[in-house]
């Protein structure tokens, strides 16, 4: 098989990402071959094309940690030609060729059949939206309900944040969206946020108190660092914070006080190695009760041949929502 792909190669001057015509050696091991319709742009994809990004083991590689499309060949009876599927996480796009190509081959144990979602909708959700859904589901599993009070979402204009706001608002929660982008209020309100506030803490230089005024029933945090420490100190008794990001840093300047005096729980969210059975079940919910209602407002579109520019914009902080990268028909 010969097909088109965006291939990342490491050179003496850095990492390049360019269109190439490639063969079977770029399909990778697996027993399900997918004709890719869409991929998406994620921060991790940007690291794959950044020197010293730390996510790619060996170059060359086809990036794209998300891929959606239709099965063209399968040695697994659970998938047949024509089935609409999504695959993301595990080794895809970092040590296994990913979604920035016309075709991809992956193990069946990484593949999810789509139900209630188109391949484009699944790409718009992607890894970031799936992480948001994991965060919301984790809070719901602990018994969180709209009657408990406001739920905070930090990094609210990012991929995780926008989808989290959309899902939570659709479930009837009072959502408080925190963002550093002053012009984001209209978008976040359209997604269902009850109120929009700035970054937390308001004074980044101030020392964070071990316990502050209790304000939130729960939170979805994709920032980490001092922001997470502040959130933990202001969650109500018995509340929880689902955390999945570290753009604010890896250090957590807090104490045990929120945990032992208010019974606050810190829920770590990892979508990369999330077990496949639970992954498939959550994707079913994303086509059902957890389906985001405003994907068109969140989604931006670009051809996969523009992937490098899109990824540079993400790393420069000039990006909001989710960017779908069209693959089929775009080479």
mmCIF file of N, CA and C in Angstrom, residues 5-11 14-20 45-46 48-50 59 61-64 100 304-312 325:
data_model
loop_
_atom_site.group_PDB
_atom_site.id
_atom_site.type_symbol
_atom_site.label_atom_id
_atom_site.label_comp_id
_atom_site.label_asym_id
_atom_site.label_seq_id
_atom_site.Cartn_x
_atom_site.Cartn_y
_atom_site.Cartn_z
ATOM 1 N N UNK A 5 1.018 10.885 3.935
ATOM 2 C CA UNK A 5 1.096 11.091 5.380
ATOM 3 C C UNK A 5 1.914 12.333 5.680
ATOM 4 N N UNK A 6 1.672 12.900 6.850
ATOM 5 C CA UNK A 6 2.527 13.952 7.384
ATOM 6 C C UNK A 6 3.528 13.270 8.312
ATOM 7 N N UNK A 7 4.786 13.327 7.945
ATOM 8 C CA UNK A 7 5.831 12.587 8.663
ATOM 9 C C UNK A 7 6.733 13.558 9.414
ATOM 10 N N UNK A 8 6.935 13.292 10.697
ATOM 11 C CA UNK A 8 7.870 14.069 11.511
ATOM 12 C C UNK A 8 9.222 13.375 11.499
ATOM 13 N N UNK A 9 10.251 14.156 11.169
ATOM 14 C CA UNK A 9 11.626 13.638 11.146
ATOM 15 C C UNK A 9 12.524 14.550 11.967
ATOM 16 N N UNK A 10 13.437 13.932 12.694
ATOM 17 C CA UNK A 10 14.396 14.676 13.491
ATOM 18 C C UNK A 10 15.635 14.958 12.659
ATOM 19 N N UNK A 11 16.047 16.222 12.621
ATOM 20 C CA UNK A 11 17.234 16.633 11.879
ATOM 21 C C UNK A 11 18.177 17.366 12.821
ATOM 22 N N UNK A 14 16.467 20.488 14.072
ATOM 23 C CA UNK A 14 15.194 20.408 14.779
ATOM 24 C C UNK A 14 14.340 19.258 14.293
ATOM 25 N N UNK A 15 13.033 19.414 14.387
ATOM 26 C CA UNK A 15 12.084 18.408 13.932
ATOM 27 C C UNK A 15 11.252 19.009 12.807
ATOM 28 N N UNK A 16 11.177 18.311 11.692
ATOM 29 C CA UNK A 16 10.371 18.765 10.566
ATOM 30 C C UNK A 16 9.093 17.932 10.476
ATOM 31 N N UNK A 17 8.049 18.537 9.911
ATOM 32 C CA UNK A 17 6.794 17.833 9.663
ATOM 33 C C UNK A 17 6.392 18.150 8.239
ATOM 34 N N UNK A 18 6.405 17.145 7.379
ATOM 35 C CA UNK A 18 6.153 17.391 5.962
ATOM 36 C C UNK A 18 5.364 16.249 5.343
ATOM 37 N N UNK A 19 4.655 16.571 4.280
ATOM 38 C CA UNK A 19 3.896 15.579 3.532
ATOM 39 C C UNK A 19 4.840 14.655 2.789
ATOM 40 N N UNK A 20 4.556 13.347 2.882
ATOM 41 C CA UNK A 20 5.362 12.358 2.174
ATOM 42 C C UNK A 20 4.451 11.262 1.629
ATOM 43 N N UNK A 45 0.554 16.512 20.448
ATOM 44 C CA UNK A 45 1.006 16.464 19.058
ATOM 45 C C UNK A 45 2.051 17.544 18.810
ATOM 46 N N UNK A 46 1.851 18.695 19.448
ATOM 47 C CA UNK A 46 2.834 19.760 19.326
ATOM 48 C C UNK A 46 4.182 19.363 19.899
ATOM 49 N N UNK A 48 5.340 16.442 19.864
ATOM 50 C CA UNK A 48 5.931 15.471 18.935
ATOM 51 C C UNK A 48 6.743 16.142 17.836
ATOM 52 N N UNK A 49 6.443 17.413 17.545
ATOM 53 C CA UNK A 49 7.184 18.128 16.501
ATOM 54 C C UNK A 49 8.058 19.221 17.093
ATOM 55 N N UNK A 50 8.317 19.116 18.407
ATOM 56 C CA UNK A 50 9.166 20.081 19.103
ATOM 57 C C UNK A 50 10.454 19.401 19.543
ATOM 58 N N UNK A 59 12.169 8.753 15.845
ATOM 59 C CA UNK A 59 11.728 9.332 14.574
ATOM 60 C C UNK A 59 12.277 8.470 13.448
ATOM 61 N N UNK A 61 8.181 9.525 12.578
ATOM 62 C CA UNK A 61 6.883 9.070 13.063
ATOM 63 C C UNK A 61 5.781 9.901 12.411
ATOM 64 N N UNK A 62 4.635 9.285 12.224
ATOM 65 C CA UNK A 62 3.426 10.010 11.821
ATOM 66 C C UNK A 62 2.730 10.431 13.112
ATOM 67 N N UNK A 63 2.662 11.739 13.409
ATOM 68 C CA UNK A 63 1.982 12.177 14.630
ATOM 69 C C UNK A 63 0.472 11.997 14.506
ATOM 70 N N UNK A 64 -0.224 12.457 15.545
ATOM 71 C CA UNK A 64 -1.681 12.373 15.559
ATOM 72 C C UNK A 64 -2.167 11.393 16.589
ATOM 73 N N UNK A 100 -2.198 11.437 11.368
ATOM 74 C CA UNK A 100 -1.924 12.411 10.314
ATOM 75 C C UNK A 100 -1.580 11.704 9.005
ATOM 76 N N UNK A 304 -5.101 18.643 7.315
ATOM 77 C CA UNK A 304 -3.973 18.062 8.039
ATOM 78 C C UNK A 304 -2.638 18.580 7.515
ATOM 79 N N UNK A 305 -2.611 19.039 6.269
ATOM 80 C CA UNK A 305 -1.368 19.604 5.716
ATOM 81 C C UNK A 305 -0.991 20.918 6.403
ATOM 82 N N UNK A 306 -1.920 21.526 7.149
ATOM 83 C CA UNK A 306 -1.624 22.734 7.927
ATOM 84 C C UNK A 306 -1.303 22.408 9.382
ATOM 85 N N UNK A 307 -1.088 21.146 9.678
ATOM 86 C CA UNK A 307 -0.934 20.716 11.073
ATOM 87 C C UNK A 307 0.190 21.445 11.790
ATOM 88 N N UNK A 308 1.327 21.642 11.128
ATOM 89 C CA UNK A 308 2.458 22.261 11.819
ATOM 90 C C UNK A 308 2.105 23.666 12.292
ATOM 91 N N UNK A 309 1.465 24.464 11.448
ATOM 92 C CA UNK A 309 1.075 25.820 11.840
ATOM 93 C C UNK A 309 0.101 25.785 13.003
ATOM 94 N N UNK A 310 -0.884 24.903 12.936
ATOM 95 C CA UNK A 310 -1.871 24.796 14.012
ATOM 96 C C UNK A 310 -1.192 24.431 15.328
ATOM 97 N N UNK A 311 -0.268 23.477 15.279
ATOM 98 C CA UNK A 311 0.410 23.035 16.498
ATOM 99 C C UNK A 311 1.290 24.123 17.078
ATOM 100 N N UNK A 312 1.928 24.924 16.225
ATOM 101 C CA UNK A 312 2.732 26.045 16.717
ATOM 102 C C UNK A 312 1.833 27.057 17.429
ATOM 103 N N UNK A 325 -8.560 18.227 12.347
ATOM 104 C CA UNK A 325 -7.689 18.202 11.174
ATOM 105 C C UNK A 325 -8.287 17.235 10.152
#
